[in-house]
Amino acid sequence: GAVVSQHPSRVICKSGTSVKIECRSLDFQATTMFWYRQFPKKSLMLMATSNEGSKATYEQGVEKDKFLINHASLTLSTLTVTSAHPEDSSFYICSVGSGRTSTDTQYFGPGTRLTVL
Amino acid sequence: TQLLEQSPQFLSIQEGENLTVYCNSSSVFSSLQWYRQEPGEGPVLLVTVVTGGEVKKLKRLTFQFGDARKDSSLHITAAQPGDTGLYLCAGDQGGSEKLVFGKGTKLTVNP
């Protein structure tokens, strides 16, 4: 399967600042990537589907202006959490999809732990 | 409401014991996947089951998909500390084009 990396692995920021998380597909041309958020004792929740060269598709309830996704190449998608607040603290995980939907095989990155103070 | 219910939520056992964890739903799934996630890491796919009644084995792990394709179980024989982790099930309802995850079972195997 695909090897997926995320950077940074953990980040602490002050409330009101913006944080960028990178997701890289190291050995697979990723037309589609997915961004998830995982809160303690909660399910892994799909936030958005990132499509190379086009706009991301956001899930209901996810603010596209707050969670900016850019997928400019077949190996890199970025998630920027703008004006972060403590309630945005979570574990953010990206995945590389083998197809265009999340029901196709996905290869997950190691995640990024975001803590907003 | 949670589409996929996993039980138990937490399980702590001794090395060498057997265990079963469950993934249940009132909905039918065209396939179910099981993942293991270690702390601070992303989920790693263990198996996908697609046929009702299907049983798949992965070394000491046995996965079963219910006949009605609404539930699944994971049985681990002679658990080892390396089996420690969060076990997630995820289902594909077919028409939604979206994989839905359960909350997971957090397994701790003590040496």
XYZ file of C-alpha atoms in Angstrom:
228
model
C 0.000 0.000 0.000
C 0.833 3.671 -0.106
C 3.173 5.225 2.420
C 1.716 8.403 3.857
C 3.457 10.957 6.039
C 2.148 13.920 7.970
C 3.952 16.971 9.266
C 4.100 18.076 11.954
C 3.326 15.110 14.172
C 2.260 17.431 16.951
C 1.773 21.153 17.243
C 0.802 23.511 20.029
C -0.453 26.951 19.114
C -2.123 29.940 20.672
C -5.798 30.649 20.175
C -6.401 32.817 17.113
C -3.392 31.640 15.130
C -3.439 29.475 12.001
C -1.820 26.076 11.691
C -0.911 24.211 8.512
C -0.729 20.419 8.424
C 0.884 18.637 5.497
C -0.048 15.210 4.173
C 2.335 13.584 1.728
C 1.949 10.455 -0.336
C 5.483 9.138 -0.656
C 5.060 6.390 -3.227
C 1.557 6.710 -4.682
C 0.002 9.285 -6.946
C -2.853 10.510 -4.838
C -5.678 11.985 -6.863
C -7.844 11.807 -3.771
C -6.910 12.361 -0.158
C -9.156 12.475 2.870
C -8.936 14.502 6.057
C -10.319 13.113 9.306
C -10.605 14.383 12.838
C -10.565 12.124 15.851
C -11.672 13.266 19.281
C -11.116 11.128 22.405
C -13.770 8.448 22.750
C -15.307 9.501 19.446
C -15.390 7.987 15.985
C -12.974 8.961 13.287
C -14.955 11.656 11.467
C -14.441 12.517 7.823
C -13.994 16.267 7.423
C -13.395 16.618 3.725
C -12.320 14.930 0.528
C -9.364 16.583 -1.121
C -9.185 16.327 -4.896
C -5.997 17.125 -6.785
C -6.375 20.252 -8.851
C -9.894 21.062 -7.740
C -11.820 22.277 -4.724
C -12.222 20.033 -1.728
C -15.588 18.550 -0.845
C -16.507 19.240 2.770
C -18.765 17.153 4.979
C -21.851 18.668 6.510
C -21.018 20.821 9.503
C -17.386 21.392 8.543
C -16.620 25.053 7.793
C -14.652 25.325 4.575
C -13.417 28.806 5.441
C -12.025 27.585 8.731
C -10.444 24.384 7.471
C -8.695 25.324 4.245
C -7.589 22.430 2.080
C -5.173 22.671 -0.799
C -4.276 19.705 -2.991
C -1.984 21.209 -5.578
C -0.044 18.090 -6.520
C -0.457 14.331 -6.616
C 1.749 13.950 -3.568
C 0.729 16.755 -1.240
C -2.434 17.960 0.429
C -2.470 20.589 3.161
C -5.036 21.390 5.820
C -4.881 24.839 7.381
C -6.835 25.423 10.550
C -7.489 29.150 10.534
C -8.053 31.207 13.684
C -7.726 28.113 15.802
C -9.638 27.818 19.062
C -9.282 25.344 21.926
C -12.250 23.328 20.629
C -10.235 22.652 17.446
C -7.754 20.663 19.526
C -7.873 17.156 18.134
C -6.000 14.435 16.281
C -6.064 15.158 12.551
C -5.429 12.232 10.234
C -5.136 12.224 6.469
C -5.425 9.271 4.161
C -4.630 8.532 0.562
C -7.441 6.956 -1.376
C -7.060 4.294 -4.014
C -10.298 5.531 -5.567
C -12.445 8.636 -5.483
C -14.510 7.814 -2.395
C -13.653 6.854 1.177
C -15.136 3.397 0.631
C -12.222 2.530 -1.630
C -9.059 1.326 0.105
C -7.390 4.085 2.106
C -3.877 4.352 3.461
C -3.724 6.468 6.584
C -1.040 8.843 7.708
C 0.337 8.829 11.249
C -1.760 11.802 12.318
C -1.089 15.251 13.738
C -1.947 16.137 17.322
C -3.113 19.751 17.481
C -3.383 21.488 20.826
C -4.754 25.014 20.881
C -4.109 26.923 24.084
C -26.829 8.246 16.865
C -23.887 5.991 16.227
C -24.289 3.901 13.092
C -21.721 1.341 14.178
C -21.628 0.309 17.835
C -18.492 -1.336 19.093
C -18.276 -3.305 22.311
C -16.765 -3.443 24.721
C -15.429 0.086 24.752
C -12.443 -0.954 26.887
C -10.895 -4.359 27.480
C -7.910 -5.193 29.647
C -6.689 -8.776 29.694
C -3.642 -10.862 30.529
C -1.248 -12.227 27.944
C -2.404 -15.602 26.651
C -6.116 -14.986 27.090
C -8.639 -15.086 24.274
C -11.025 -12.239 23.516
C -13.787 -11.196 21.175
C -14.837 -7.677 20.264
C -17.980 -6.770 18.422
C -19.182 -4.309 15.827
C -22.956 -4.052 15.516
C -25.436 -2.051 13.509
C -29.066 -2.049 12.531
C -27.998 -1.189 8.997
C -26.742 -3.462 6.254
C -23.222 -2.925 4.943
C -21.796 -4.007 1.632
C -18.462 -4.437 3.390
C -16.847 -3.967 6.778
C -13.256 -3.174 7.552
C -11.263 -3.673 10.742
C -8.362 -1.425 11.662
C -5.874 -1.322 14.513
C -4.670 2.052 15.685
C -1.805 2.547 18.113
C -1.531 5.695 20.253
C -0.360 8.682 18.241
C -0.610 6.780 14.961
C -3.078 6.445 12.115
C -5.276 3.362 11.649
C -3.822 0.360 9.852
C -6.161 -1.840 7.845
C -6.321 -5.435 9.090
C -9.029 -6.961 6.926
C -12.063 -6.277 4.755
C -15.049 -8.621 4.817
C -17.607 -8.432 2.054
C -19.725 -11.615 2.057
C -22.354 -12.432 4.692
C -21.079 -15.243 6.897
C -17.529 -14.747 5.726
C -14.696 -15.721 8.059
C -11.174 -14.474 7.552
C -8.114 -15.368 9.550
C -4.987 -13.331 10.032
C -2.617 -15.369 12.204
C -4.235 -15.297 15.669
C -7.019 -12.938 14.575
C -10.312 -14.282 13.261
C -12.820 -11.925 11.661
C -16.417 -12.822 10.969
C -19.074 -10.945 9.020
C -22.635 -11.649 10.092
C -24.962 -13.494 7.759
C -27.148 -10.415 7.428
C -24.119 -8.159 6.943
C -25.136 -5.978 9.893
C -22.468 -7.026 12.352
C -18.951 -8.338 12.639
C -16.684 -9.772 15.285
C -12.974 -9.977 15.854
C -11.611 -12.853 17.926
C -8.014 -12.883 19.122
C -6.491 -16.122 20.351
C -3.691 -16.126 22.900
C -3.420 -12.356 23.042
C 0.019 -10.791 23.232
C 1.125 -7.340 24.467
C 1.762 -6.407 20.841
C -1.974 -6.722 20.195
C -2.573 -3.681 22.405
C -4.310 -0.888 20.529
C -7.597 0.638 19.439
C -9.578 -1.677 17.184
C -11.888 0.176 14.839
C -14.534 -1.202 12.562
C -15.697 0.784 9.556
C -18.566 0.091 7.225
C -19.501 0.863 3.665
C -23.247 1.175 3.240
C -22.976 0.888 -0.490
C -24.904 3.860 -1.727
C -23.391 6.542 0.498
C -19.849 6.386 -0.921
C -18.666 7.137 2.594
C -16.894 4.906 5.068
C -18.397 5.152 8.556
C -16.287 4.364 11.604
C -17.223 3.013 15.012
C -15.740 4.485 18.192
C -13.451 1.551 18.664
C -12.500 -0.943 21.349
C -9.414 -0.055 23.325
C -7.564 -3.283 24.069
C -4.761 -3.583 26.593
C -2.888 -6.863 26.890
C -0.818 -7.020 30.048
C 2.363 -9.119 30.147
